PDB file of C-alpha atoms in Angstrom:
ATOM      1  CA  MET U   1      14.860  23.229 -70.866  1.00 52.00           C
ATOM      2  CA  LYS U   2      11.457  21.897 -69.813  1.00 59.00           C
ATOM      3  CA  ARG U   3      12.993  18.479 -69.153  1.00 62.00           C
ATOM      4  CA  MET U   4      15.709  20.045 -67.014  1.00 55.00           C
ATOM      5  CA  LYS U   5      13.130  21.946 -64.900  1.00 57.00           C
ATOM      6  CA  LEU U   6      11.102  18.776 -64.482  1.00 50.00           C
ATOM      7  CA  PHE U   7      14.246  16.865 -63.431  1.00 51.00           C
ATOM      8  CA  LEU U   8      15.205  19.527 -60.863  1.00 48.00           C
ATOM      9  CA  ALA U   9      11.686  19.655 -59.425  1.00 49.00           C
ATOM     10  CA  THR U  10      11.648  15.866 -59.103  1.00 48.00           C
ATOM     11  CA  ALA U  11      15.083  15.863 -57.469  1.00 48.00           C
ATOM     12  CA  VAL U  12      14.049  18.505 -54.904  1.00 43.00           C
ATOM     13  CA  LEU U  13      10.810  16.658 -54.155  1.00 42.00           C
ATOM     14  CA  ALA U  14      12.633  13.337 -53.822  1.00 46.00           C
ATOM     15  CA  SER U  15      15.302  14.741 -51.477  1.00 47.00           C
ATOM     16  CA  ALA U  16      12.640  16.424 -49.325  1.00 44.00           C
ATOM     17  CA  THR U  17      10.782  13.106 -49.087  1.00 42.00           C
ATOM     18  CA  LEU U  18      13.884  11.006 -48.401  1.00 45.00           C
ATOM     19  CA  PHE U  19      15.568  13.472 -45.980  1.00 47.00           C
ATOM     20  CA  PRO U  20      12.723  15.456 -44.402  1.00 45.00           C
ATOM     21  CA  GLY U  21      14.804  16.942 -41.581  1.00 52.00           C
ATOM     22  CA  LEU U  22      17.670  18.323 -43.654  1.00 55.00           C
ATOM     23  CA  LEU U  23      18.094  21.978 -44.542  1.00 58.00           C
ATOM     24  CA  PRO U  24      17.036  22.802 -48.138  1.00 56.00           C
ATOM     25  CA  ALA U  25      20.014  23.687 -50.329  1.00 51.00           C
ATOM     26  CA  GLY U  26      20.612  27.437 -50.520  1.00 63.00           C
ATOM     27  CA  ASP U  27      18.889  28.188 -47.212  1.00 86.00           C
ATOM     28  CA  LYS U  28      21.413  29.149 -44.597  1.00 95.00           C
ATOM     29  CA  LEU U  29      20.600  29.075 -40.926  1.00 97.00           C
ATOM     30  CA  ASN U  30      21.083  32.271 -38.923  1.00 97.00           C
ATOM     31  CA  LEU U  31      22.959  31.250 -35.776  1.00 98.00           C
ATOM     32  CA  ASN U  32      21.526  34.193 -33.864  1.00 97.00           C
ATOM     33  CA  THR U  33      17.881  33.272 -34.335  1.00 97.00           C
ATOM     34  CA  ALA U  34      18.028  29.481 -34.798  1.00 97.00           C
ATOM     35  CA  THR U  35      16.078  27.278 -32.391  1.00 98.00           C
ATOM     36  CA  GLU U  36      17.129  23.813 -31.257  1.00 98.00           C
ATOM     37  CA  GLN U  37      14.812  22.332 -33.901  1.00 97.00           C
ATOM     38  CA  ASP U  38      16.398  24.501 -36.618  1.00 97.00           C
ATOM     39  CA  LEU U  39      19.900  23.469 -35.596  1.00 98.00           C
ATOM     40  CA  MET U  40      18.914  19.814 -35.671  1.00 98.00           C
ATOM     41  CA  LYS U  41      18.522  20.134 -39.463  1.00 96.00           C
ATOM     42  CA  LEU U  42      22.289  20.538 -39.825  1.00 97.00           C
ATOM     43  CA  PRO U  43      24.318  17.436 -40.714  1.00 97.00           C
ATOM     44  CA  GLU U  44      25.658  15.402 -37.788  1.00 97.00           C
ATOM     45  CA  MET U  45      23.917  17.683 -35.328  1.00 98.00           C
ATOM     46  CA  SER U  46      22.808  16.063 -32.084  1.00 97.00           C
ATOM     47  CA  GLU U  47      20.619  17.479 -29.344  1.00 97.00           C
ATOM     48  CA  ALA U  48      23.680  17.911 -27.138  1.00 98.00           C
ATOM     49  CA  ARG U  49      25.488  19.875 -29.869  1.00 98.00           C
ATOM     50  CA  ALA U  50      22.445  22.037 -30.602  1.00 98.00           C
ATOM     51  CA  ARG U  51      22.049  22.812 -26.886  1.00 98.00           C
ATOM     52  CA  ALA U  52      25.750  23.654 -26.640  1.00 98.00           C
ATOM     53  CA  ILE U  53      25.354  26.221 -29.439  1.00 98.00           C
ATOM     54  CA  LEU U  54      22.331  27.776 -27.721  1.00 98.00           C
ATOM     55  CA  GLY U  55      24.218  27.755 -24.395  1.00 97.00           C
ATOM     56  CA  TYR U  56      27.185  29.538 -25.969  1.00 97.00           C
ATOM     57  CA  ARG U  57      24.865  32.152 -27.505  1.00 98.00           C
ATOM     58  CA  LYS U  58      23.158  32.724 -24.170  1.00 97.00           C
ATOM     59  CA  SER U  59      26.362  33.072 -22.161  1.00 96.00           C
ATOM     60  CA  THR U  60      28.542  35.123 -24.557  1.00 96.00           C
ATOM     61  CA  GLY U  61      25.934  37.068 -26.504  1.00 96.00           C
ATOM     62  CA  GLU U  62      24.956  36.839 -30.139  1.00 97.00           C
ATOM     63  CA  PHE U  63      27.396  35.382 -32.643  1.00 98.00           C
ATOM     64  CA  ILE U  64      29.595  37.929 -34.399  1.00 97.00           C
ATOM     65  CA  GLN U  65      31.254  35.445 -36.737  1.00 97.00           C
ATOM     66  CA  VAL U  66      30.527  31.857 -37.767  1.00 97.00           C
ATOM     67  CA  ASP U  67      34.113  30.947 -36.719  1.00 96.00           C
ATOM     68  CA  GLU U  68      33.024  31.201 -33.083  1.00 98.00           C
ATOM     69  CA  LEU U  69      31.488  27.738 -33.472  1.00 98.00           C
ATOM     70  CA  GLU U  70      35.038  26.380 -33.223  1.00 97.00           C
ATOM     71  CA  LEU U  71      35.138  27.513 -29.589  1.00 98.00           C
ATOM     72  CA  ILE U  72      32.360  25.084 -28.654  1.00 98.00           C
ATOM     73  CA  PRO U  73      34.063  21.742 -27.892  1.00 97.00           C
ATOM     74  CA  GLN U  74      31.020  19.634 -28.852  1.00 97.00           C
ATOM     75  CA  VAL U  75      30.676  21.405 -32.203  1.00 98.00           C
ATOM     76  CA  LYS U  76      34.352  21.657 -33.211  1.00 97.00           C
ATOM     77  CA  PRO U  77      34.479  18.115 -34.724  1.00 97.00           C
ATOM     78  CA  ILE U  78      31.672  18.941 -37.191  1.00 98.00           C
ATOM     79  CA  TYR U  79      32.585  22.586 -37.803  1.00 98.00           C
ATOM     80  CA  GLY U  80      33.914  21.874 -41.312  1.00 97.00           C
ATOM     81  CA  LYS U  81      30.638  20.213 -42.281  1.00 97.00           C
ATOM     82  CA  ILE U  82      28.300  22.949 -41.070  1.00 97.00           C
ATOM     83  CA  LYS U  83      30.226  26.226 -41.509  1.00 97.00           C
ATOM     84  CA  ASP U  84      28.952  26.816 -45.037  1.00 97.00           C
ATOM     85  CA  LEU U  85      25.350  26.087 -44.037  1.00 97.00           C
ATOM     86  CA  VAL U  86      25.085  28.794 -41.404  1.00 98.00           C
ATOM     87  CA  VAL U  87      25.310  32.587 -41.311  1.00 96.00           C
ATOM     88  CA  VAL U  88      25.459  35.294 -38.674  1.00 95.00           C
ATOM     89  CA  GLU U  89      23.067  38.206 -39.130  1.00 91.00           C
TER      90      GLU U  89
ATOM     91  CA  MET N   1      45.936  85.276 -50.272  1.00 55.00           C
ATOM     92  CA  THR N   2      46.817  86.844 -46.982  1.00 62.00           C
ATOM     93  CA  ARG N   3      50.183  86.286 -45.357  1.00 65.00           C
ATOM     94  CA  ARG N   4      48.489  84.531 -42.450  1.00 67.00           C
ATOM     95  CA  ARG N   5      46.637  82.124 -44.740  1.00 68.00           C
ATOM     96  CA  ALA N   6      49.806  81.377 -46.716  1.00 64.00           C
ATOM     97  CA  GLY N   7      51.622  80.644 -43.473  1.00 64.00           C
ATOM     98  CA  TRP N   8      48.875  78.298 -42.352  1.00 64.00           C
ATOM     99  CA  LEU N   9      48.961  76.456 -45.683  1.00 63.00           C
ATOM    100  CA  MET N  10      52.742  76.088 -45.504  1.00 64.00           C
ATOM    101  CA  ALA N  11      52.538  74.735 -41.946  1.00 62.00           C
ATOM    102  CA  THR N  12      49.859  72.215 -42.977  1.00 60.00           C
ATOM    103  CA  GLY N  13      51.944  71.122 -45.968  1.00 57.00           C
ATOM    104  CA  LEU N  14      55.025  70.730 -43.783  1.00 56.00           C
ATOM    105  CA  TRP N  15      53.047  68.679 -41.261  1.00 59.00           C
ATOM    106  CA  LEU N  16      51.733  66.399 -44.017  1.00 52.00           C
ATOM    107  CA  VAL N  17      55.235  65.861 -45.432  1.00 52.00           C
ATOM    108  CA  THR N  18      56.649  65.139 -41.952  1.00 53.00           C
ATOM    109  CA  ALA N  19      53.798  62.765 -41.070  1.00 52.00           C
ATOM    110  CA  GLY N  20      54.240  60.948 -44.381  1.00 51.00           C
ATOM    111  CA  ALA N  21      57.963  60.619 -43.815  1.00 50.00           C
ATOM    112  CA  ALA N  22      57.393  59.286 -40.272  1.00 51.00           C
ATOM    113  CA  ALA N  23      54.947  56.644 -41.565  1.00 52.00           C
ATOM    114  CA  ALA N  24      57.377  55.587 -44.271  1.00 51.00           C
ATOM    115  CA  THR N  25      60.114  55.319 -41.656  1.00 76.00           C
ATOM    116  CA  ALA N  26      58.003  53.041 -39.437  1.00 81.00           C
ATOM    117  CA  ALA N  27      57.349  50.694 -42.368  1.00 79.00           C
ATOM    118  CA  GLU N  28      61.024  50.723 -43.301  1.00 86.00           C
ATOM    119  CA  LEU N  29      62.234  49.923 -39.790  1.00 95.00           C
ATOM    120  CA  ALA N  30      59.968  46.994 -38.998  1.00 97.00           C
ATOM    121  CA  THR N  31      57.581  44.658 -40.721  1.00 97.00           C
ATOM    122  CA  ILE N  32      54.805  42.240 -39.793  1.00 97.00           C
ATOM    123  CA  ALA N  33      56.439  38.942 -40.718  1.00 97.00           C
ATOM    124  CA  GLU N  34      53.455  36.729 -39.919  1.00 97.00           C
ATOM    125  CA  GLN N  35      49.891  37.315 -38.764  1.00 98.00           C
ATOM    126  CA  HIS N  36      46.741  35.417 -37.862  1.00 97.00           C
ATOM    127  CA  GLY N  37      43.368  36.280 -36.351  1.00 97.00           C
ATOM    128  CA  GLN N  38      41.132  33.911 -34.427  1.00 97.00           C
ATOM    129  CA  TRP N  39      38.554  33.587 -31.676  1.00 98.00           C
ATOM    130  CA  GLU N  40      39.801  32.336 -28.331  1.00 97.00           C
ATOM    131  CA  MET N  41      38.183  31.493 -25.033  1.00 95.00           C
ATOM    132  CA  SER N  42      39.886  32.019 -21.712  1.00 92.00           C
ATOM    133  CA  TYR N  43      38.161  31.228 -18.411  1.00 91.00           C
ATOM    134  CA  GLY N  44      34.764  31.563 -20.093  1.00 89.00           C
ATOM    135  CA  ALA N  45      35.524  34.959 -21.652  1.00 95.00           C
ATOM    136  CA  VAL N  46      35.653  35.186 -25.441  1.00 97.00           C
ATOM    137  CA  TYR N  47      38.292  37.216 -27.285  1.00 97.00           C
ATOM    138  CA  TYR N  48      39.209  37.920 -30.863  1.00 98.00           C
ATOM    139  CA  ARG N  49      42.977  37.811 -30.987  1.00 97.00           C
ATOM    140  CA  ALA N  50      45.374  38.895 -33.699  1.00 98.00           C
ATOM    141  CA  PHE N  51      48.861  37.488 -33.280  1.00 98.00           C
ATOM    142  CA  GLY N  52      52.031  36.857 -35.201  1.00 98.00           C
ATOM    143  CA  PHE N  53      55.572  38.155 -35.502  1.00 98.00           C
ATOM    144  CA  VAL N  54      57.143  41.527 -36.166  1.00 98.00           C
ATOM    145  CA  GLN N  55      60.686  41.807 -37.436  1.00 98.00           C
ATOM    146  CA  ASN N  56      63.333  44.493 -37.106  1.00 97.00           C
ATOM    147  CA  LYS N  57      64.257  45.329 -40.693  1.00 96.00           C
ATOM    148  CA  SER N  58      66.685  48.112 -39.787  1.00 95.00           C
ATOM    149  CA  SER N  59      70.392  47.940 -39.093  1.00 95.00           C
ATOM    150  CA  LYS N  60      69.930  49.264 -35.537  1.00 95.00           C
ATOM    151  CA  PRO N  61      68.251  47.876 -32.399  1.00 96.00           C
ATOM    152  CA  ILE N  62      64.661  49.028 -31.899  1.00 96.00           C
ATOM    153  CA  LYS N  63      62.904  49.407 -28.566  1.00 96.00           C
ATOM    154  CA  TYR N  64      59.336  48.759 -29.625  1.00 96.00           C
ATOM    155  CA  VAL N  65      56.926  48.219 -32.485  1.00 97.00           C
ATOM    156  CA  LYS N  66      53.502  49.762 -31.938  1.00 97.00           C
ATOM    157  CA  LEU N  67      50.680  48.143 -33.905  1.00 97.00           C
ATOM    158  CA  GLN N  68      47.106  49.126 -34.633  1.00 97.00           C
ATOM    159  CA  LEU N  69      44.428  46.464 -34.998  1.00 98.00           C
ATOM    160  CA  ASP N  70      41.259  47.413 -36.850  1.00 98.00           C
ATOM    161  CA  LEU N  71      38.186  45.198 -37.105  1.00 98.00           C
ATOM    162  CA  LEU N  72      36.577  45.893 -40.475  1.00 98.00           C
ATOM    163  CA  ASP N  73      32.978  45.548 -41.631  1.00 96.00           C
ATOM    164  CA  ALA N  74      31.953  44.143 -45.029  1.00 95.00           C
ATOM    165  CA  GLY N  75      32.671  47.507 -46.634  1.00 96.00           C
ATOM    166  CA  GLY N  76      36.182  47.687 -45.184  1.00 97.00           C
ATOM    167  CA  LYS N  77      35.256  50.355 -42.619  1.00 97.00           C
ATOM    168  CA  SER N  78      36.765  50.077 -39.152  1.00 98.00           C
ATOM    169  CA  VAL N  79      34.195  49.227 -36.462  1.00 97.00           C
ATOM    170  CA  TYR N  80      36.730  48.850 -33.659  1.00 97.00           C
ATOM    171  CA  SER N  81      40.326  49.894 -33.257  1.00 97.00           C
ATOM    172  CA  THR N  82      42.954  49.195 -30.630  1.00 97.00           C
ATOM    173  CA  ILE N  83      46.682  49.474 -30.088  1.00 96.00           C
ATOM    174  CA  GLY N  84      49.266  46.891 -29.038  1.00 96.00           C
ATOM    175  CA  TYR N  85      53.015  46.344 -28.832  1.00 97.00           C
ATOM    176  CA  ASN N  86      55.452  43.547 -29.595  1.00 97.00           C
ATOM    177  CA  GLN N  87      55.789  41.089 -26.712  1.00 96.00           C
ATOM    178  CA  LYS N  88      59.073  42.441 -25.326  1.00 96.00           C
ATOM    179  CA  ALA N  89      57.502  45.906 -25.098  1.00 95.00           C
ATOM    180  CA  GLU N  90      54.067  44.900 -23.822  1.00 91.00           C
ATOM    181  CA  ALA N  91      54.724  46.844 -20.609  1.00 89.00           C
ATOM    182  CA  LEU N  92      54.135  50.019 -22.637  1.00 89.00           C
ATOM    183  CA  GLY N  93      50.507  49.052 -23.214  1.00 83.00           C
ATOM    184  CA  THR N  94      47.600  50.096 -21.063  1.00 74.00           C
ATOM    185  CA  VAL N  95      46.342  47.895 -18.239  1.00 63.00           C
ATOM    186  CA  GLU N  96      42.620  47.237 -18.497  1.00 65.00           C
ATOM    187  CA  GLY N  97      40.006  45.326 -16.549  1.00 61.00           C
ATOM    188  CA  GLU N  98      39.173  44.827 -12.905  1.00 64.00           C
ATOM    189  CA  GLY N  99      41.828  46.202 -10.544  1.00 66.00           C
ATOM    190  CA  ALA N 100      43.640  48.054 -13.320  1.00 64.00           C
ATOM    191  CA  ASP N 101      43.592  51.254 -11.257  1.00 68.00           C
ATOM    192  CA  THR N 102      45.506  49.547  -8.441  1.00 70.00           C
ATOM    193  CA  VAL N 103      48.465  48.625 -10.657  1.00 64.00           C
ATOM    194  CA  LYS N 104      51.519  50.732  -9.896  1.00 69.00           C
ATOM    195  CA  ARG N 105      52.947  52.038 -13.152  1.00 69.00           C
ATOM    196  CA  SER N 106      56.454  53.268 -13.867  1.00 72.00           C
ATOM    197  CA  SER N 107      56.971  56.361 -15.973  1.00 78.00           C
ATOM    198  CA  PRO N 108      57.152  55.712 -19.750  1.00 76.00           C
ATOM    199  CA  GLU N 109      60.877  56.615 -19.680  1.00 81.00           C
ATOM    200  CA  GLU N 110      61.594  54.075 -16.924  1.00 82.00           C
ATOM    201  CA  THR N 111      59.537  51.398 -18.683  1.00 82.00           C
ATOM    202  CA  LEU N 112      61.367  52.072 -21.934  1.00 83.00           C
ATOM    203  CA  LYS N 113      64.746  51.623 -20.204  1.00 85.00           C
ATOM    204  CA  LYS N 114      63.723  48.160 -18.969  1.00 87.00           C
ATOM    205  CA  ILE N 115      62.633  46.915 -22.395  1.00 92.00           C
ATOM    206  CA  GLU N 116      65.014  44.590 -24.175  1.00 93.00           C
ATOM    207  CA  ALA N 117      65.617  45.971 -27.666  1.00 95.00           C
ATOM    208  CA  LEU N 118      65.046  43.959 -30.827  1.00 97.00           C
ATOM    209  CA  LYS N 119      68.339  43.340 -32.621  1.00 97.00           C
ATOM    210  CA  PRO N 120      68.577  43.904 -36.387  1.00 97.00           C
ATOM    211  CA  GLY N 121      66.736  41.071 -38.135  1.00 97.00           C
ATOM    212  CA  GLU N 122      65.274  39.753 -34.880  1.00 97.00           C
ATOM    213  CA  LYS N 123      61.643  38.674 -34.740  1.00 98.00           C
ATOM    214  CA  ASP N 124      59.300  39.061 -31.781  1.00 98.00           C
ATOM    215  CA  LEU N 125      55.802  37.831 -31.069  1.00 98.00           C
ATOM    216  CA  PHE N 126      52.826  40.164 -30.774  1.00 98.00           C
ATOM    217  CA  ARG N 127      49.305  39.501 -29.493  1.00 97.00           C
ATOM    218  CA  ILE N 128      46.449  41.955 -29.505  1.00 97.00           C
ATOM    219  CA  GLY N 129      43.187  40.763 -28.001  1.00 95.00           C
ATOM    220  CA  VAL N 130      39.734  42.325 -27.997  1.00 96.00           C
ATOM    221  CA  SER N 131      37.028  41.116 -25.633  1.00 96.00           C
ATOM    222  CA  LYS N 132      33.831  40.042 -27.405  1.00 97.00           C
ATOM    223  CA  ASP N 133      31.957  42.351 -25.025  1.00 96.00           C
ATOM    224  CA  ASP N 134      33.791  45.344 -26.531  1.00 96.00           C
ATOM    225  CA  ILE N 135      33.189  44.431 -30.177  1.00 97.00           C
ATOM    226  CA  PRO N 136      30.151  46.184 -31.733  1.00 95.00           C
ATOM    227  CA  LYS N 137      27.329  43.782 -32.582  1.00 93.00           C
ATOM    228  CA  LYS N 138      26.298  45.874 -35.594  1.00 92.00           C
ATOM    229  CA  PRO N 139      27.752  46.204 -38.095  1.00 94.00           C
ATOM    230  CA  LYS N 140      29.553  42.909 -37.543  1.00 94.00           C
ATOM    231  CA  PHE N 141      33.203  42.798 -38.424  1.00 96.00           C
ATOM    232  CA  LYS N 142      34.177  40.526 -41.302  1.00 95.00           C
ATOM    233  CA  SER N 143      37.955  40.855 -41.319  1.00 97.00           C
ATOM    234  CA  TYR N 144      40.822  42.552 -39.540  1.00 98.00           C
ATOM    235  CA  GLN N 145      43.683  44.785 -40.523  1.00 98.00           C
ATOM    236  CA  LEU N 146      47.015  45.249 -38.782  1.00 98.00           C
ATOM    237  CA  LYS N 147      49.463  48.042 -39.383  1.00 96.00           C
ATOM    238  CA  ILE N 148      52.623  49.328 -37.758  1.00 97.00           C
ATOM    239  CA  VAL N 149      52.012  52.853 -36.527  1.00 96.00           C
ATOM    240  CA  GLU N 150      55.239  53.578 -34.654  1.00 96.00           C
ATOM    241  CA  VAL N 151      58.730  52.168 -34.284  1.00 96.00           C
ATOM    242  CA  LYS N 152      61.347  53.417 -31.844  1.00 93.00           C
TER     243      LYS N 152
END
């Protein structure tokens, strides 16, 4: 058990060192409060995509469902990769 | 029990039986053959739209199928409800939005006469849209429910 804990701790530390910008596993991003910097932690997210999400939120109001991301043309191609990493609260 | 109270109870019971029979009839006459729900954007406005097909299950033509769309929260409670009709009978629906008050409307009887009936077994499209502006922000809806409330 001790070995397993040590292995997990090492793995988490290693991933945080190797991929500093990525979202830690288990932490989901709230689309209604996320900043551009927060969004940039999502896989395959670019500045243009992050700004498009913020622009959509500003023009149509807060997200009601995560599925709304599919309406943003810049984000649609990566929707499948990010939908499980975000929430709407 | 007074005679008046007994009469009231009988009337309530009769109403419940009649209402139950009417609901059963609607479900027997038509069915939702296919349904989907998704977000859509049109000219910058965002809508949640439920769409699909209804089918005439009866042996007689039917004039319209009236549907109720409910947006449900995580606990299954309705947070928004609206009514719609099959595509051929969409004229029976209400006109909403800018300029709606300027639209000249025929009487329901006249509108009904103009509607092409659904033949036995025939399917027809339905679309019920809700503007994002009208959907409550809290509690957020998680799913939708469609049911047939009236068939004529």
